[in-house]
PDB file of C-alpha atoms in Angstrom:
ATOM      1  CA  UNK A   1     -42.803  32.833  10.619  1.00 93.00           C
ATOM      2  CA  UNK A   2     -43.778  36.123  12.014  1.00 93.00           C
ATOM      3  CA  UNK A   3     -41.546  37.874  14.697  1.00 94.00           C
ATOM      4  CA  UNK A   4     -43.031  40.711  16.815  1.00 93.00           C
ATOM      5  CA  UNK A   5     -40.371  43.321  17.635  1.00 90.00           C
ATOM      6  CA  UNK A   6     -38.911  46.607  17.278  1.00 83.00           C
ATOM      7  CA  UNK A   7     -35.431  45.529  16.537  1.00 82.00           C
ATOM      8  CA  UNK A   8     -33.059  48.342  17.242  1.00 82.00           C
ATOM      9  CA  UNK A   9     -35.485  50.827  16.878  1.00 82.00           C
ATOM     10  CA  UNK A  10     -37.313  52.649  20.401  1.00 83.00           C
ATOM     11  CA  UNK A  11     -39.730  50.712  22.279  1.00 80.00           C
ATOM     12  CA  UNK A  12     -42.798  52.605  20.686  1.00 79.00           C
ATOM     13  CA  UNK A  13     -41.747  51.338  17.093  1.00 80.00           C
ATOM     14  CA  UNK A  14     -42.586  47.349  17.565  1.00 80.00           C
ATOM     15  CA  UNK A  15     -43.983  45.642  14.788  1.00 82.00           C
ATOM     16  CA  UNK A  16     -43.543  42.522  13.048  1.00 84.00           C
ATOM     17  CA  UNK A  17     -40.654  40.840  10.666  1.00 88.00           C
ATOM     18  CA  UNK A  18     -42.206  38.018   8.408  1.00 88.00           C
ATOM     19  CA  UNK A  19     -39.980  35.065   7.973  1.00 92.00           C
ATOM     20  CA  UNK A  20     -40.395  33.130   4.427  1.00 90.00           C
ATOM     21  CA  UNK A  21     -40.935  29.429   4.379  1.00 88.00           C
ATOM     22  CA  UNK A  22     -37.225  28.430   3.451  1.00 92.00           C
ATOM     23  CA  UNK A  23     -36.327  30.607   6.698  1.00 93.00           C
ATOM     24  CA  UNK A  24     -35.101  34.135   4.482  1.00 92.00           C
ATOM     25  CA  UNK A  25     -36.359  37.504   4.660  1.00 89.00           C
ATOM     26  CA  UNK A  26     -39.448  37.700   2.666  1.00 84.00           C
ATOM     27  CA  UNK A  27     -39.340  38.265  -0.996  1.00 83.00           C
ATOM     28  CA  UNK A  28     -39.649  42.070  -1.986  1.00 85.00           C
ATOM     29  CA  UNK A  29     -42.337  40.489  -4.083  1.00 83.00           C
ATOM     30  CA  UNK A  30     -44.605  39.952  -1.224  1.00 81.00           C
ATOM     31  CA  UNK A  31     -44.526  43.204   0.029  1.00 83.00           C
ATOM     32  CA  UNK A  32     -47.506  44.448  -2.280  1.00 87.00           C
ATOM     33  CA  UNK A  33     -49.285  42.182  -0.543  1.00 85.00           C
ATOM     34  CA  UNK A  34     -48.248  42.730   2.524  1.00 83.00           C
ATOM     35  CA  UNK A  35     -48.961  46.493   2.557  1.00 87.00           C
ATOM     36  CA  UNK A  36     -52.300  45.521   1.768  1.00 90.00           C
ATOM     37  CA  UNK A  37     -53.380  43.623   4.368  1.00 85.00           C
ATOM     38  CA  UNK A  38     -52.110  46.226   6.808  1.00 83.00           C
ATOM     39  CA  UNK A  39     -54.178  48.912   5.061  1.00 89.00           C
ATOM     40  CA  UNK A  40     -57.182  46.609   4.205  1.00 90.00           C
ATOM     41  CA  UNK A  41     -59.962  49.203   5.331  1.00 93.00           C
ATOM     42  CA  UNK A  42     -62.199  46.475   6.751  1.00 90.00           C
ATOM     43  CA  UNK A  43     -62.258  43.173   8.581  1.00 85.00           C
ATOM     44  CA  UNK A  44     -64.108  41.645   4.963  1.00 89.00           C
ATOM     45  CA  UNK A  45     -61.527  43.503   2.853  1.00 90.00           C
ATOM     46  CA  UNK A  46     -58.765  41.833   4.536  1.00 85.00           C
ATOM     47  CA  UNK A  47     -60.509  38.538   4.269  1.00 84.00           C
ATOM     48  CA  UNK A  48     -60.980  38.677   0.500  1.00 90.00           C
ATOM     49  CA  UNK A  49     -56.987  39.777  -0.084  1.00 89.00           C
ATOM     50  CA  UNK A  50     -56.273  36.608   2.339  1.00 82.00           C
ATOM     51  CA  UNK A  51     -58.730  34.603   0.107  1.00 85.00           C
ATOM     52  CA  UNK A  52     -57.245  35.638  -3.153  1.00 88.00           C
ATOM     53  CA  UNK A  53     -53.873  34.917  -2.281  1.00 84.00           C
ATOM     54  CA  UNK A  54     -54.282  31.748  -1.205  1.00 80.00           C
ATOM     55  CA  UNK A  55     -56.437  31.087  -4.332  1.00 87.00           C
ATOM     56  CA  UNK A  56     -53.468  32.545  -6.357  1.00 85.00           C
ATOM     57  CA  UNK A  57     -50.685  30.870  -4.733  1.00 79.00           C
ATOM     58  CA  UNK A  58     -52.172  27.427  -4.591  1.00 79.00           C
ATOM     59  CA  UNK A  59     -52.654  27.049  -1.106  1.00 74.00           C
ATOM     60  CA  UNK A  60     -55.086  24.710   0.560  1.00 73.00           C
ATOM     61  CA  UNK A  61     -57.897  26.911   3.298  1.00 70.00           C
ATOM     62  CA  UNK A  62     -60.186  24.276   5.565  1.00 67.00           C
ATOM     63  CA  UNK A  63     -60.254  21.443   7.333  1.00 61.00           C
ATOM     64  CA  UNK A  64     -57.043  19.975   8.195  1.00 61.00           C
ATOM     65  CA  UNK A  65     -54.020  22.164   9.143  1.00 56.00           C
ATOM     66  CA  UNK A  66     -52.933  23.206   5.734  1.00 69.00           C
ATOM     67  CA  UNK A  67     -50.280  26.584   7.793  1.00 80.00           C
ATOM     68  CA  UNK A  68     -48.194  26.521  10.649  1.00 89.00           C
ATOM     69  CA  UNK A  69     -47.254  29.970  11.633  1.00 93.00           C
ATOM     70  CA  UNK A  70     -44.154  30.171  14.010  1.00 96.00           C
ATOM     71  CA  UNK A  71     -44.098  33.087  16.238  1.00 97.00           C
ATOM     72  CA  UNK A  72     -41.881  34.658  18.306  1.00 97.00           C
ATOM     73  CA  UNK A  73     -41.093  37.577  20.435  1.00 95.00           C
ATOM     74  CA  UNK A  74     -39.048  40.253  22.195  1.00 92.00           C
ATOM     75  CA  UNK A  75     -39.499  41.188  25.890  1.00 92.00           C
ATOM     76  CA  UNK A  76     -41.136  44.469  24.975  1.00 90.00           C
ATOM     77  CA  UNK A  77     -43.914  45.695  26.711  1.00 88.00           C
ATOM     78  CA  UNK A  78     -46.398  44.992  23.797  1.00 88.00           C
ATOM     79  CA  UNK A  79     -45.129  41.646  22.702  1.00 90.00           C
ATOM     80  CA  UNK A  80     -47.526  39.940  24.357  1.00 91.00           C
ATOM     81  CA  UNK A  81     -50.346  42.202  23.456  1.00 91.00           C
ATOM     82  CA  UNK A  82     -49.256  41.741  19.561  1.00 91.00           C
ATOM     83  CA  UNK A  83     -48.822  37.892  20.115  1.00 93.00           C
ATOM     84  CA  UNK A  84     -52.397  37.540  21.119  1.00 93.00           C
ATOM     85  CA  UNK A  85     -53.563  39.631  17.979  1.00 91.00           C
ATOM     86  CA  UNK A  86     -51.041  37.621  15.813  1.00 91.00           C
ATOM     87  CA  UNK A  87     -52.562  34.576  17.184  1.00 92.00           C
ATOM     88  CA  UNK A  88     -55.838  35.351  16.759  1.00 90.00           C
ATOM     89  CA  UNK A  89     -55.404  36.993  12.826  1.00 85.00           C
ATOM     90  CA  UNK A  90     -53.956  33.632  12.047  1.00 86.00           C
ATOM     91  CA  UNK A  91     -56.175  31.310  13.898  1.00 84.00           C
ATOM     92  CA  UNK A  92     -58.898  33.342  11.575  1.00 79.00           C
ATOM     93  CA  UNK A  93     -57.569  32.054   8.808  1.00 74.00           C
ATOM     94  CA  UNK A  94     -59.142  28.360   8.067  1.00 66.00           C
ATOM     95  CA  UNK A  95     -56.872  25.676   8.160  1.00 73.00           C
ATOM     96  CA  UNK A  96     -53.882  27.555   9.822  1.00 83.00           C
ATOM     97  CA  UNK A  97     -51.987  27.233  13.195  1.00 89.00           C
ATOM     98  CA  UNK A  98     -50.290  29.693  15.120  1.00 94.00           C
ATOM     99  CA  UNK A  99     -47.032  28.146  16.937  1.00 95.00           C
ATOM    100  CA  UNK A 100     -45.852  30.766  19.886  1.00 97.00           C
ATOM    101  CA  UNK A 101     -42.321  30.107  20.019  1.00 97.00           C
ATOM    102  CA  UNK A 102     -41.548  31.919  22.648  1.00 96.00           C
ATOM    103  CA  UNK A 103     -38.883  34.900  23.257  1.00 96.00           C
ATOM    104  CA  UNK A 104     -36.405  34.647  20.738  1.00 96.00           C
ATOM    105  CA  UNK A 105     -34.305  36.772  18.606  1.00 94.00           C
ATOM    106  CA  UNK A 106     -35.288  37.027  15.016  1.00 94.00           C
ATOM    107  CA  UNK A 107     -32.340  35.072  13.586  1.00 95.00           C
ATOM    108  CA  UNK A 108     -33.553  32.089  15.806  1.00 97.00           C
ATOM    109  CA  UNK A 109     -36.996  31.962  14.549  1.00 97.00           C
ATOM    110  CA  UNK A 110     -35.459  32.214  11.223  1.00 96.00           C
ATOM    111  CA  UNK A 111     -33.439  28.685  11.644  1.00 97.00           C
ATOM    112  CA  UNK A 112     -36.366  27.519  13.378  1.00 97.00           C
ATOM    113  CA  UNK A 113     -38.781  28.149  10.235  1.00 96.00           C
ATOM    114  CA  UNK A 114     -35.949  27.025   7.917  1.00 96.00           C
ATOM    115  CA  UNK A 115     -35.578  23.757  10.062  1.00 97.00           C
ATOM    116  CA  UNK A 116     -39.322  23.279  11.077  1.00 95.00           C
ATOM    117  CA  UNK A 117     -40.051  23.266   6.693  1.00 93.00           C
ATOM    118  CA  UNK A 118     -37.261  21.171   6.286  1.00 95.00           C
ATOM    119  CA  UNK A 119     -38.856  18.493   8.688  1.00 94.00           C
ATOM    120  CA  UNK A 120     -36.068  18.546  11.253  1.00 96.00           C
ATOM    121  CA  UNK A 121     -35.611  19.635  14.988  1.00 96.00           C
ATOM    122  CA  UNK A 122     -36.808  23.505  15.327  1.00 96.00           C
ATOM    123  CA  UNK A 123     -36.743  23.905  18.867  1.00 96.00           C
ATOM    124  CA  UNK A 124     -34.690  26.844  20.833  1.00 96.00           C
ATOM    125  CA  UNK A 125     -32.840  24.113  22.754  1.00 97.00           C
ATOM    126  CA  UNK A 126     -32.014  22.668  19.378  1.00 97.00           C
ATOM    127  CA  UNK A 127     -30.811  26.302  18.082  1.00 97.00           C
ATOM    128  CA  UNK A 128     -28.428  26.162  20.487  1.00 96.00           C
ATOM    129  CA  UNK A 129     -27.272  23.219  20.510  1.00 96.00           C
ATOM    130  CA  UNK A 130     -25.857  23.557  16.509  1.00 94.00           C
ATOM    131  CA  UNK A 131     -24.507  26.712  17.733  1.00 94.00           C
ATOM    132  CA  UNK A 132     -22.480  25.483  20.461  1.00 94.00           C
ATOM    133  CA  UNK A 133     -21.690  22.194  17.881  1.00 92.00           C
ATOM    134  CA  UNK A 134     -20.519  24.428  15.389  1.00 90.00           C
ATOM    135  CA  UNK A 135     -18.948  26.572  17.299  1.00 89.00           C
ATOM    136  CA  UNK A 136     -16.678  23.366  18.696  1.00 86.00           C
ATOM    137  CA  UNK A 137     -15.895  22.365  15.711  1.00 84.00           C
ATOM    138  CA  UNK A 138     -14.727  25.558  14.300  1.00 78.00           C
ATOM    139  CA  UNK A 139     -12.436  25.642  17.444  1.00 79.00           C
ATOM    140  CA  UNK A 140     -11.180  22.670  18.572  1.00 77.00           C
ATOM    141  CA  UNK A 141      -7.914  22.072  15.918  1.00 68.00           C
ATOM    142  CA  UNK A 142      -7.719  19.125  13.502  1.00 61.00           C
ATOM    143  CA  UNK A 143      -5.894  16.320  14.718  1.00 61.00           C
ATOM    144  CA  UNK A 144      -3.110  16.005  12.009  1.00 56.00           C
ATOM    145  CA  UNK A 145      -1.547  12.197  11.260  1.00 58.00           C
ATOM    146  CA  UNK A 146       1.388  11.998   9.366  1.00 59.00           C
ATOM    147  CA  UNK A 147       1.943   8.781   7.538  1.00 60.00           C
ATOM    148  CA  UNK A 148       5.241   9.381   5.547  1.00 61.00           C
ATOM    149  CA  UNK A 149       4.755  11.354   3.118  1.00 62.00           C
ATOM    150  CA  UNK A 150       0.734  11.237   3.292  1.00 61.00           C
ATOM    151  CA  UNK A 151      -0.911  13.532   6.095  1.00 54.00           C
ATOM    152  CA  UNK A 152      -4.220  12.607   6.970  1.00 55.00           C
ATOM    153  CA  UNK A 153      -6.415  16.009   8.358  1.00 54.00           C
ATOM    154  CA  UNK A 154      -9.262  14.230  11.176  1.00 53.00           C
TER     155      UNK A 154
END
């Protein structure tokens, strides 16, 4: 997942959060790589680091749709601007799918990549709706039954 926004910081500062596949923060392990493919000095440079990794992860390039990518952003003015470039980067890469979520705050598209890898609903409507469900059943009191000495919690 990849989530374009400057957080708390001014409007000038956006940028992007990467979400991990199991929905985390990434790994302080891929930030090596990371910082390279924002510094790659040219458009071939950043293709070999992209084709390396995937050779050293594993991970299938061509053909079918070996990536999804969900993407999300904030409502500043350059969200849009750095959705299009996200979109395009990772439509670049063979194989992989960019998703636009929409606007969303960066915990959502972090239960949304969490839920999308774990094959289940992933949908804002569907955030929401486990929110509110939890949220009701952290509130609404157990019904206690009390069957002589046994009580029953429901």
């Amino acid at each position: 997942g990849l989530v374009i926004t400057a957080s708390h910081n001014p409007v000038g500062d956006n940028g992007v959060k990467i979400v991990d596949a199991d929905g985390g923060m990434m790994s302080q392990a891929w930030e090596p790589f990371s910082d390279a493919l924002a510094n790659a000095p040219t458009p071939d440079a950043l293709l070999q680091l992209v084709l390396q990794f995937a050779k050293d992860e594993g991970i299938t390039l061509g053909g079918a749709h070996s990536a999804q990518v969900l993407l999300a952003r904030d409502t500043r003015p350059t969200g849009e601007y750095l959705l299009d470039v996200a979109t395009k980067g990772i439509s670049a890469i063979v194989g992989s799918v960019a998703l636009d979520m929409g606007i969303l705050t960066t915990p959502q598209l972090h239960w949304m990549v969490r839920n999308k890898n774990r094959g289940l609903k992933a949908s804002e409507a569907d955030y929401f709706t486990q929110i509110t469900e939890s949220f009701r059943s952290f509130v609404i009191p157990a019904r206690v039954i009390s069957h002589g000495e046994h009580c029953i919690i429901c």
